[in-house]
Amino acid sequence: MSGLLSAREVSFSYPAKTVLDRVSFDVYEGDTVAIVGANGAGKSTLLKILGGLLRPARGQVFFRSRNLREHKRRELARCIALVPQEIQVGFDFTILEFVEQGRTPYLSSFLGVLQTEDRLAIFRAMEMADVLHMANRKFSELSGGEKQRVKIALALAQEPQVLLLDEPAQQLDIGRQAEIFSVLRRLNRSGMTIIAAMHDLHSVYTHFSTGLVLQPDLAFQYGPPATVLTSETVLDVFGPHVPREWLKGLPFAAKPVMPEQNSN
């Protein structure tokens, strides 16, 4: 049975390094998937491939059993949205103006006028990301956690079925991380499928139903975090210098609590 989003034998190389080698998996509606690996393992690259922003050197990606290459860019942007680590804002946008850009795939031209349905989608996106109250503030004035929620709102304005996030809680303090995961939990409970590159293993255990572990020169692993992120795997992925005391703090037998997942 094919998933909502499926990778088949996906491979990708940069001039000096192969980062993905024959990666295959299925993501189903309502899944929450964390992509885990050391720096340079291909986490961001895989997200871009899943979002149709980068073509694999070999293999294919399917959305609802249709090859991503068969989708027009505008059509795909209505199905899959990516929240990158960094985003360049060339103008001094208010939050409302910034989130409005998420409706671009629905406009008939670059200068297209927002319709009532667009305004409603923007309102819902800002409400879901908990940024409606800051609609008139400037993006440049926001804190890191606020910017991250606004970036999520921008993606949600596309009304996607799959939300891809690249290190959504990176460089945020514990309180701001909790805010981001609260937003993601609400989105998942509403039916959103979530795939995120993650570096914090504690968050993976707590907030995700599935882990995808990328290991250069080794076979990838895909399954429940407690199954694929064993102490042995963590040492293989991040190296033998990981403190044993730190490993003892990982809940290797823990059950994920974020998703109230649909049965497949």
PDB file of C-alpha atoms in Angstrom:
ATOM      1  CA  MET A   1       0.000   0.000   0.000  1.00  0.00           C
ATOM      2  CA  SER A   2       1.485   3.349  -1.070  1.00  0.00           C
ATOM      3  CA  GLY A   3       1.621   6.219   1.385  1.00  0.00           C
ATOM      4  CA  LEU A   4       0.593   9.821   1.057  1.00  0.00           C
ATOM      5  CA  LEU A   5       4.237  10.604   0.271  1.00  0.00           C
ATOM      6  CA  SER A   6       6.554   7.812  -0.861  1.00  0.00           C
ATOM      7  CA  ALA A   7      10.260   7.673  -1.660  1.00  0.00           C
ATOM      8  CA  ARG A   8      11.564   4.879  -3.860  1.00  0.00           C
ATOM      9  CA  GLU A   9      15.310   4.191  -4.126  1.00  0.00           C
ATOM     10  CA  VAL A  10      16.126   7.892  -3.751  1.00  0.00           C
ATOM     11  CA  SER A  11      19.813   8.747  -4.131  1.00  0.00           C
ATOM     12  CA  PHE A  12      21.618  12.072  -4.233  1.00  0.00           C
ATOM     13  CA  SER A  13      25.254  13.125  -4.397  1.00  0.00           C
ATOM     14  CA  TYR A  14      27.156  16.374  -4.182  1.00  0.00           C
ATOM     15  CA  PRO A  15      30.434  16.633  -6.120  1.00  0.00           C
ATOM     16  CA  ALA A  16      32.511  15.379  -3.207  1.00  0.00           C
ATOM     17  CA  LYS A  17      30.025  13.245  -1.315  1.00  0.00           C
ATOM     18  CA  THR A  18      27.050  10.897  -1.582  1.00  0.00           C
ATOM     19  CA  VAL A  19      24.468  11.857   1.035  1.00  0.00           C
ATOM     20  CA  LEU A  20      21.485   9.668   0.126  1.00  0.00           C
ATOM     21  CA  ASP A  21      21.779   6.130  -1.173  1.00  0.00           C
ATOM     22  CA  ARG A  22      18.669   4.192  -2.242  1.00  0.00           C
ATOM     23  CA  VAL A  23      16.364   5.551   0.465  1.00  0.00           C
ATOM     24  CA  SER A  24      12.815   4.133   0.356  1.00  0.00           C
ATOM     25  CA  PHE A  25       9.902   4.710   2.753  1.00  0.00           C
ATOM     26  CA  ASP A  26       6.199   5.566   2.942  1.00  0.00           C
ATOM     27  CA  VAL A  27       4.683   8.415   4.946  1.00  0.00           C
ATOM     28  CA  TYR A  28       0.956   8.070   5.619  1.00  0.00           C
ATOM     29  CA  GLU A  29      -1.656  10.696   6.357  1.00  0.00           C
ATOM     30  CA  GLY A  30      -1.355  11.897   9.935  1.00  0.00           C
ATOM     31  CA  ASP A  31       2.198  10.627  10.404  1.00  0.00           C
ATOM     32  CA  THR A  32       4.809  12.667  12.260  1.00  0.00           C
ATOM     33  CA  VAL A  33       8.265  11.772  10.974  1.00  0.00           C
ATOM     34  CA  ALA A  34      11.604  13.019  12.345  1.00  0.00           C
ATOM     35  CA  ILE A  35      14.641  12.839  10.056  1.00  0.00           C
ATOM     36  CA  VAL A  36      17.731  12.298  12.200  1.00  0.00           C
ATOM     37  CA  GLY A  37      21.405  12.274  11.309  1.00  0.00           C
ATOM     38  CA  ALA A  38      24.726  13.961  11.881  1.00  0.00           C
ATOM     39  CA  ASN A  39      25.551  17.228  10.151  1.00  0.00           C
ATOM     40  CA  GLY A  40      25.972  16.609   6.433  1.00  0.00           C
ATOM     41  CA  ALA A  41      23.990  13.364   6.481  1.00  0.00           C
ATOM     42  CA  GLY A  42      21.437  14.694   3.982  1.00  0.00           C
ATOM     43  CA  LYS A  43      18.517  15.766   6.175  1.00  0.00           C
ATOM     44  CA  SER A  44      17.926  19.114   4.472  1.00  0.00           C
ATOM     45  CA  THR A  45      18.621  17.587   1.067  1.00  0.00           C
ATOM     46  CA  LEU A  46      15.972  14.933   1.635  1.00  0.00           C
ATOM     47  CA  LEU A  47      13.424  17.554   2.707  1.00  0.00           C
ATOM     48  CA  LYS A  48      14.040  19.505  -0.507  1.00  0.00           C
ATOM     49  CA  ILE A  49      13.634  16.335  -2.565  1.00  0.00           C
ATOM     50  CA  LEU A  50      10.388  15.453  -0.777  1.00  0.00           C
ATOM     51  CA  GLY A  51       9.136  18.981  -1.452  1.00  0.00           C
ATOM     52  CA  GLY A  52       9.989  18.796  -5.144  1.00  0.00           C
ATOM     53  CA  LEU A  53      12.590  21.568  -4.847  1.00  0.00           C
ATOM     54  CA  LEU A  54      15.476  19.249  -5.702  1.00  0.00           C
ATOM     55  CA  ARG A  55      15.519  16.276  -8.065  1.00  0.00           C
ATOM     56  CA  PRO A  56      17.115  13.054  -6.889  1.00  0.00           C
ATOM     57  CA  ALA A  57      20.018  11.739  -8.937  1.00  0.00           C
ATOM     58  CA  ARG A  58      18.243   8.393  -8.972  1.00  0.00           C
ATOM     59  CA  GLY A  59      14.915   7.130  -7.698  1.00  0.00           C
ATOM     60  CA  GLN A  60      11.513   8.755  -7.463  1.00  0.00           C
ATOM     61  CA  VAL A  61       9.166  10.458  -5.025  1.00  0.00           C
ATOM     62  CA  PHE A  62       5.397  10.070  -5.241  1.00  0.00           C
ATOM     63  CA  PHE A  63       2.597  12.172  -3.785  1.00  0.00           C
ATOM     64  CA  ARG A  64      -0.658  10.219  -3.705  1.00  0.00           C
ATOM     65  CA  SER A  65       0.914   7.658  -6.059  1.00  0.00           C
ATOM     66  CA  ARG A  66       1.798  10.323  -8.653  1.00  0.00           C
ATOM     67  CA  ASN A  67       5.438  11.132  -9.424  1.00  0.00           C
ATOM     68  CA  LEU A  68       6.439  14.594  -8.206  1.00  0.00           C
ATOM     69  CA  ARG A  69       7.915  15.266 -11.653  1.00  0.00           C
ATOM     70  CA  GLU A  70       4.403  15.087 -13.099  1.00  0.00           C
ATOM     71  CA  HIS A  71       3.188  17.903 -10.849  1.00  0.00           C
ATOM     72  CA  LYS A  72       3.471  21.517 -11.911  1.00  0.00           C
ATOM     73  CA  ARG A  73       5.329  23.668  -9.372  1.00  0.00           C
ATOM     74  CA  ARG A  74       2.219  25.673  -8.496  1.00  0.00           C
ATOM     75  CA  GLU A  75       0.140  22.516  -8.068  1.00  0.00           C
ATOM     76  CA  LEU A  76       2.747  20.876  -5.842  1.00  0.00           C
ATOM     77  CA  ALA A  77       3.009  24.005  -3.655  1.00  0.00           C
ATOM     78  CA  ARG A  78      -0.659  23.560  -2.804  1.00  0.00           C
ATOM     79  CA  CYS A  79       0.060  20.049  -1.501  1.00  0.00           C
ATOM     80  CA  ILE A  80       3.478  20.228   0.179  1.00  0.00           C
ATOM     81  CA  ALA A  81       5.010  23.196   2.017  1.00  0.00           C
ATOM     82  CA  LEU A  82       8.550  23.582   3.347  1.00  0.00           C
ATOM     83  CA  VAL A  83       9.562  25.688   6.351  1.00  0.00           C
ATOM     84  CA  PRO A  84      13.318  26.295   5.893  1.00  0.00           C
ATOM     85  CA  GLN A  85      15.838  27.037   8.633  1.00  0.00           C
ATOM     86  CA  GLU A  86      16.491  30.509   7.266  1.00  0.00           C
ATOM     87  CA  ILE A  87      14.403  32.759   5.054  1.00  0.00           C
ATOM     88  CA  GLN A  88      15.542  35.994   3.445  1.00  0.00           C
ATOM     89  CA  VAL A  89      13.038  38.843   3.764  1.00  0.00           C
ATOM     90  CA  GLY A  90      13.901  41.625   1.322  1.00  0.00           C
ATOM     91  CA  PHE A  91      11.238  44.066   2.479  1.00  0.00           C
ATOM     92  CA  ASP A  92      10.121  45.358   5.852  1.00  0.00           C
ATOM     93  CA  PHE A  93       6.947  43.257   5.813  1.00  0.00           C
ATOM     94  CA  THR A  94       4.375  43.208   8.544  1.00  0.00           C
ATOM     95  CA  ILE A  95       3.460  39.697   9.668  1.00  0.00           C
ATOM     96  CA  LEU A  96       0.205  39.863   7.715  1.00  0.00           C
ATOM     97  CA  GLU A  97       1.998  40.955   4.541  1.00  0.00           C
ATOM     98  CA  PHE A  98       4.568  38.212   5.021  1.00  0.00           C
ATOM     99  CA  VAL A  99       2.001  35.431   5.455  1.00  0.00           C
ATOM    100  CA  GLU A 100       0.049  36.692   2.452  1.00  0.00           C
ATOM    101  CA  GLN A 101       2.958  35.502   0.282  1.00  0.00           C
ATOM    102  CA  GLY A 102       1.873  31.953   1.056  1.00  0.00           C
ATOM    103  CA  ARG A 103      -1.116  32.435  -1.250  1.00  0.00           C
ATOM    104  CA  THR A 104       1.104  32.896  -4.324  1.00  0.00           C
ATOM    105  CA  PRO A 105       0.359  29.372  -5.680  1.00  0.00           C
ATOM    106  CA  TYR A 106      -3.328  30.303  -5.841  1.00  0.00           C
ATOM    107  CA  LEU A 107      -3.022  33.674  -7.570  1.00  0.00           C
ATOM    108  CA  SER A 108      -3.552  33.977 -11.304  1.00  0.00           C
ATOM    109  CA  SER A 109      -0.509  36.244 -11.752  1.00  0.00           C
ATOM    110  CA  PHE A 110       2.363  37.759  -9.783  1.00  0.00           C
ATOM    111  CA  LEU A 111       0.241  40.847  -9.177  1.00  0.00           C
ATOM    112  CA  GLY A 112      -2.888  38.822  -8.522  1.00  0.00           C
ATOM    113  CA  VAL A 113      -5.443  40.230  -6.099  1.00  0.00           C
ATOM    114  CA  LEU A 114      -6.248  38.290  -2.949  1.00  0.00           C
ATOM    115  CA  GLN A 115      -9.806  37.016  -2.948  1.00  0.00           C
ATOM    116  CA  THR A 116     -12.096  36.279  -0.014  1.00  0.00           C
ATOM    117  CA  GLU A 117     -11.000  32.637   0.098  1.00  0.00           C
ATOM    118  CA  ASP A 118      -7.377  33.784   0.224  1.00  0.00           C
ATOM    119  CA  ARG A 119      -8.067  36.101   3.152  1.00  0.00           C
ATOM    120  CA  LEU A 120      -9.809  33.283   4.999  1.00  0.00           C
ATOM    121  CA  ALA A 121      -6.882  30.925   4.386  1.00  0.00           C
ATOM    122  CA  ILE A 122      -4.450  33.536   5.697  1.00  0.00           C
ATOM    123  CA  PHE A 123      -6.593  34.098   8.802  1.00  0.00           C
ATOM    124  CA  ARG A 124      -6.749  30.348   9.495  1.00  0.00           C
ATOM    125  CA  ALA A 125      -3.005  29.950   8.985  1.00  0.00           C
ATOM    126  CA  MET A 126      -2.159  32.766  11.384  1.00  0.00           C
ATOM    127  CA  GLU A 127      -4.639  31.469  13.920  1.00  0.00           C
ATOM    128  CA  MET A 128      -3.229  27.918  13.777  1.00  0.00           C
ATOM    129  CA  ALA A 129       0.333  29.217  14.178  1.00  0.00           C
ATOM    130  CA  ASP A 130      -0.743  31.532  17.022  1.00  0.00           C
ATOM    131  CA  VAL A 131       0.490  34.727  15.342  1.00  0.00           C
ATOM    132  CA  LEU A 132      -2.822  36.458  14.626  1.00  0.00           C
ATOM    133  CA  HIS A 133      -2.305  38.861  17.508  1.00  0.00           C
ATOM    134  CA  MET A 134       0.930  40.178  15.954  1.00  0.00           C
ATOM    135  CA  ALA A 135      -0.457  40.770  12.443  1.00  0.00           C
ATOM    136  CA  ASN A 136       0.712  44.395  12.299  1.00  0.00           C
ATOM    137  CA  ARG A 137       4.165  43.907  13.768  1.00  0.00           C
ATOM    138  CA  LYS A 138       7.267  43.901  11.562  1.00  0.00           C
ATOM    139  CA  PHE A 139       8.906  40.569  10.803  1.00  0.00           C
ATOM    140  CA  SER A 140      12.337  42.083  11.426  1.00  0.00           C
ATOM    141  CA  GLU A 141      11.374  42.952  15.007  1.00  0.00           C
ATOM    142  CA  LEU A 142      10.385  39.448  16.079  1.00  0.00           C
ATOM    143  CA  SER A 143      12.221  37.042  18.358  1.00  0.00           C
ATOM    144  CA  GLY A 144      13.505  33.709  17.049  1.00  0.00           C
ATOM    145  CA  GLY A 145      10.508  31.763  18.309  1.00  0.00           C
ATOM    146  CA  GLU A 146       8.054  34.299  16.910  1.00  0.00           C
ATOM    147  CA  LYS A 147       9.753  34.233  13.512  1.00  0.00           C
ATOM    148  CA  GLN A 148       9.558  30.458  13.459  1.00  0.00           C
ATOM    149  CA  ARG A 149       5.805  30.502  14.111  1.00  0.00           C
ATOM    150  CA  VAL A 150       5.347  33.144  11.401  1.00  0.00           C
ATOM    151  CA  LYS A 151       7.288  30.979   8.935  1.00  0.00           C
ATOM    152  CA  ILE A 152       4.955  28.107   9.797  1.00  0.00           C
ATOM    153  CA  ALA A 153       1.975  30.402   9.171  1.00  0.00           C
ATOM    154  CA  LEU A 154       3.419  31.305   5.760  1.00  0.00           C
ATOM    155  CA  ALA A 155       3.591  27.601   4.883  1.00  0.00           C
ATOM    156  CA  LEU A 156       0.094  26.935   6.220  1.00  0.00           C
ATOM    157  CA  ALA A 157      -1.319  29.688   3.993  1.00  0.00           C
ATOM    158  CA  GLN A 158      -0.490  27.347   1.101  1.00  0.00           C
ATOM    159  CA  GLU A 159      -3.068  24.941   2.609  1.00  0.00           C
ATOM    160  CA  PRO A 160      -0.745  21.945   2.271  1.00  0.00           C
ATOM    161  CA  GLN A 161      -1.431  18.351   3.219  1.00  0.00           C
ATOM    162  CA  VAL A 162       2.224  17.758   4.125  1.00  0.00           C
ATOM    163  CA  LEU A 163       4.329  20.178   6.173  1.00  0.00           C
ATOM    164  CA  LEU A 164       8.122  19.847   5.912  1.00  0.00           C
ATOM    165  CA  LEU A 165      10.271  21.620   8.508  1.00  0.00           C
ATOM    166  CA  ASP A 166      14.041  21.987   8.653  1.00  0.00           C
ATOM    167  CA  GLU A 167      15.175  22.052  12.299  1.00  0.00           C
ATOM    168  CA  PRO A 168      12.050  23.888  13.567  1.00  0.00           C
ATOM    169  CA  ALA A 169      13.313  24.268  17.142  1.00  0.00           C
ATOM    170  CA  GLN A 170      16.955  25.013  16.442  1.00  0.00           C
ATOM    171  CA  GLN A 171      18.538  27.727  18.621  1.00  0.00           C
ATOM    172  CA  LEU A 172      15.318  28.276  20.569  1.00  0.00           C
ATOM    173  CA  ASP A 173      15.125  28.178  24.351  1.00  0.00           C
ATOM    174  CA  ILE A 174      13.031  25.535  26.083  1.00  0.00           C
ATOM    175  CA  GLY A 175       9.957  27.753  26.329  1.00  0.00           C
ATOM    176  CA  ARG A 176      10.005  28.719  22.645  1.00  0.00           C
ATOM    177  CA  GLN A 177      10.590  25.091  21.660  1.00  0.00           C
ATOM    178  CA  ALA A 178       7.487  24.134  23.627  1.00  0.00           C
ATOM    179  CA  GLU A 179       5.498  26.769  21.710  1.00  0.00           C
ATOM    180  CA  ILE A 180       6.633  25.359  18.348  1.00  0.00           C
ATOM    181  CA  PHE A 181       5.784  21.794  19.285  1.00  0.00           C
ATOM    182  CA  SER A 182       2.417  22.923  20.644  1.00  0.00           C
ATOM    183  CA  VAL A 183       1.657  24.403  17.211  1.00  0.00           C
ATOM    184  CA  LEU A 184       2.800  21.227  15.453  1.00  0.00           C
ATOM    185  CA  ARG A 185       0.706  19.089  17.798  1.00  0.00           C
ATOM    186  CA  ARG A 186      -2.430  21.093  16.973  1.00  0.00           C
ATOM    187  CA  LEU A 187      -1.688  20.822  13.264  1.00  0.00           C
ATOM    188  CA  ASN A 188      -1.186  17.083  13.485  1.00  0.00           C
ATOM    189  CA  ARG A 189      -4.422  16.624  15.418  1.00  0.00           C
ATOM    190  CA  SER A 190      -6.196  18.518  12.640  1.00  0.00           C
ATOM    191  CA  GLY A 191      -4.880  15.983  10.122  1.00  0.00           C
ATOM    192  CA  MET A 192      -1.627  17.559   8.951  1.00  0.00           C
ATOM    193  CA  THR A 193       1.203  15.173   8.045  1.00  0.00           C
ATOM    194  CA  ILE A 194       4.490  16.460   9.451  1.00  0.00           C
ATOM    195  CA  ILE A 195       8.061  15.633   8.435  1.00  0.00           C
ATOM    196  CA  ALA A 196      10.901  17.473  10.180  1.00  0.00           C
ATOM    197  CA  ALA A 197      14.674  17.343  10.221  1.00  0.00           C
ATOM    198  CA  MET A 198      15.646  17.172  13.895  1.00  0.00           C
ATOM    199  CA  HIS A 199      18.833  17.215  15.931  1.00  0.00           C
ATOM    200  CA  ASP A 200      17.376  16.971  19.454  1.00  0.00           C
ATOM    201  CA  LEU A 201      16.753  13.271  20.110  1.00  0.00           C
ATOM    202  CA  HIS A 202      14.714  13.948  23.236  1.00  0.00           C
ATOM    203  CA  SER A 203      12.239  15.914  21.091  1.00  0.00           C
ATOM    204  CA  VAL A 204      12.149  13.092  18.558  1.00  0.00           C
ATOM    205  CA  TYR A 205      11.065  10.608  21.234  1.00  0.00           C
ATOM    206  CA  THR A 206       8.546  12.998  22.715  1.00  0.00           C
ATOM    207  CA  HIS A 207       6.913  14.497  19.644  1.00  0.00           C
ATOM    208  CA  PHE A 208       7.222  12.091  16.711  1.00  0.00           C
ATOM    209  CA  SER A 209       5.708   8.736  15.839  1.00  0.00           C
ATOM    210  CA  THR A 210       8.437   7.715  13.386  1.00  0.00           C
ATOM    211  CA  GLY A 211      12.171   8.219  13.014  1.00  0.00           C
ATOM    212  CA  LEU A 212      14.146   8.168   9.772  1.00  0.00           C
ATOM    213  CA  VAL A 213      17.836   7.747  10.576  1.00  0.00           C
ATOM    214  CA  LEU A 214      20.365   8.714   7.902  1.00  0.00           C
ATOM    215  CA  GLN A 215      23.846   7.279   8.254  1.00  0.00           C
ATOM    216  CA  PRO A 216      26.531   7.921   5.633  1.00  0.00           C
ATOM    217  CA  ASP A 217      27.875   4.640   4.214  1.00  0.00           C
ATOM    218  CA  LEU A 218      25.314   2.662   6.244  1.00  0.00           C
ATOM    219  CA  ALA A 219      21.742   1.562   5.561  1.00  0.00           C
ATOM    220  CA  PHE A 220      19.086   4.055   6.613  1.00  0.00           C
ATOM    221  CA  GLN A 221      16.568   3.048   9.276  1.00  0.00           C
ATOM    222  CA  TYR A 222      12.852   3.856   9.417  1.00  0.00           C
ATOM    223  CA  GLY A 223      10.409   3.056  12.202  1.00  0.00           C
ATOM    224  CA  PRO A 224       9.305   3.995  15.723  1.00  0.00           C
ATOM    225  CA  PRO A 225      11.956   6.096  17.495  1.00  0.00           C
ATOM    226  CA  ALA A 226      12.410   3.530  20.280  1.00  0.00           C
ATOM    227  CA  THR A 227      13.190   0.910  17.625  1.00  0.00           C
ATOM    228  CA  VAL A 228      15.495   2.812  15.273  1.00  0.00           C
ATOM    229  CA  LEU A 229      17.219   5.119  17.780  1.00  0.00           C
ATOM    230  CA  THR A 230      18.908   2.648  20.066  1.00  0.00           C
ATOM    231  CA  SER A 231      22.037   3.528  21.981  1.00  0.00           C
ATOM    232  CA  GLU A 232      24.070   1.572  19.404  1.00  0.00           C
ATOM    233  CA  THR A 233      22.525   3.525  16.532  1.00  0.00           C
ATOM    234  CA  VAL A 234      23.136   6.861  18.252  1.00  0.00           C
ATOM    235  CA  LEU A 235      26.818   5.966  18.628  1.00  0.00           C
ATOM    236  CA  ASP A 236      27.000   4.861  14.982  1.00  0.00           C
ATOM    237  CA  VAL A 237      25.379   8.078  13.765  1.00  0.00           C
ATOM    238  CA  PHE A 238      26.973  10.676  16.040  1.00  0.00           C
ATOM    239  CA  GLY A 239      30.260   8.962  16.840  1.00  0.00           C
ATOM    240  CA  PRO A 240      31.868   7.175  19.782  1.00  0.00           C
ATOM    241  CA  HIS A 241      32.495  10.392  21.705  1.00  0.00           C
ATOM    242  CA  VAL A 242      28.844  10.765  22.730  1.00  0.00           C
ATOM    243  CA  PRO A 243      28.948  10.678  26.557  1.00  0.00           C
ATOM    244  CA  ARG A 244      27.537   7.463  28.017  1.00  0.00           C
ATOM    245  CA  GLU A 245      25.862   9.566  30.718  1.00  0.00           C
ATOM    246  CA  TRP A 246      23.951  11.439  28.003  1.00  0.00           C
ATOM    247  CA  LEU A 247      22.815   8.150  26.456  1.00  0.00           C
ATOM    248  CA  LYS A 248      21.397   7.060  29.796  1.00  0.00           C
ATOM    249  CA  GLY A 249      19.073  10.044  29.687  1.00  0.00           C
ATOM    250  CA  LEU A 250      17.461   8.973  26.427  1.00  0.00           C
ATOM    251  CA  PRO A 251      14.122   7.132  26.759  1.00  0.00           C
ATOM    252  CA  PHE A 252      14.960   4.272  24.401  1.00  0.00           C
ATOM    253  CA  ALA A 253      11.785   2.452  25.358  1.00  0.00           C
ATOM    254  CA  ALA A 254       9.577   5.539  25.477  1.00  0.00           C
ATOM    255  CA  LYS A 255       6.314   5.847  23.594  1.00  0.00           C
ATOM    256  CA  PRO A 256       5.773   9.003  21.502  1.00  0.00           C
ATOM    257  CA  VAL A 257       3.075  11.266  22.875  1.00  0.00           C
ATOM    258  CA  MET A 258       2.598  13.958  20.220  1.00  0.00           C
ATOM    259  CA  PRO A 259       0.528  12.288  17.509  1.00  0.00           C
ATOM    260  CA  GLU A 260      -2.958  10.981  17.893  1.00  0.00           C
ATOM    261  CA  GLN A 261      -2.323   9.088  14.717  1.00  0.00           C
ATOM    262  CA  ASN A 262      -4.787   7.795  12.203  1.00  0.00           C
ATOM    263  CA  SER A 263      -4.678   4.073  11.570  1.00  0.00           C
ATOM    264  CA  ASN A 264      -3.319   3.130   8.135  1.00  0.00           C
TER     265      ASN A 264
END
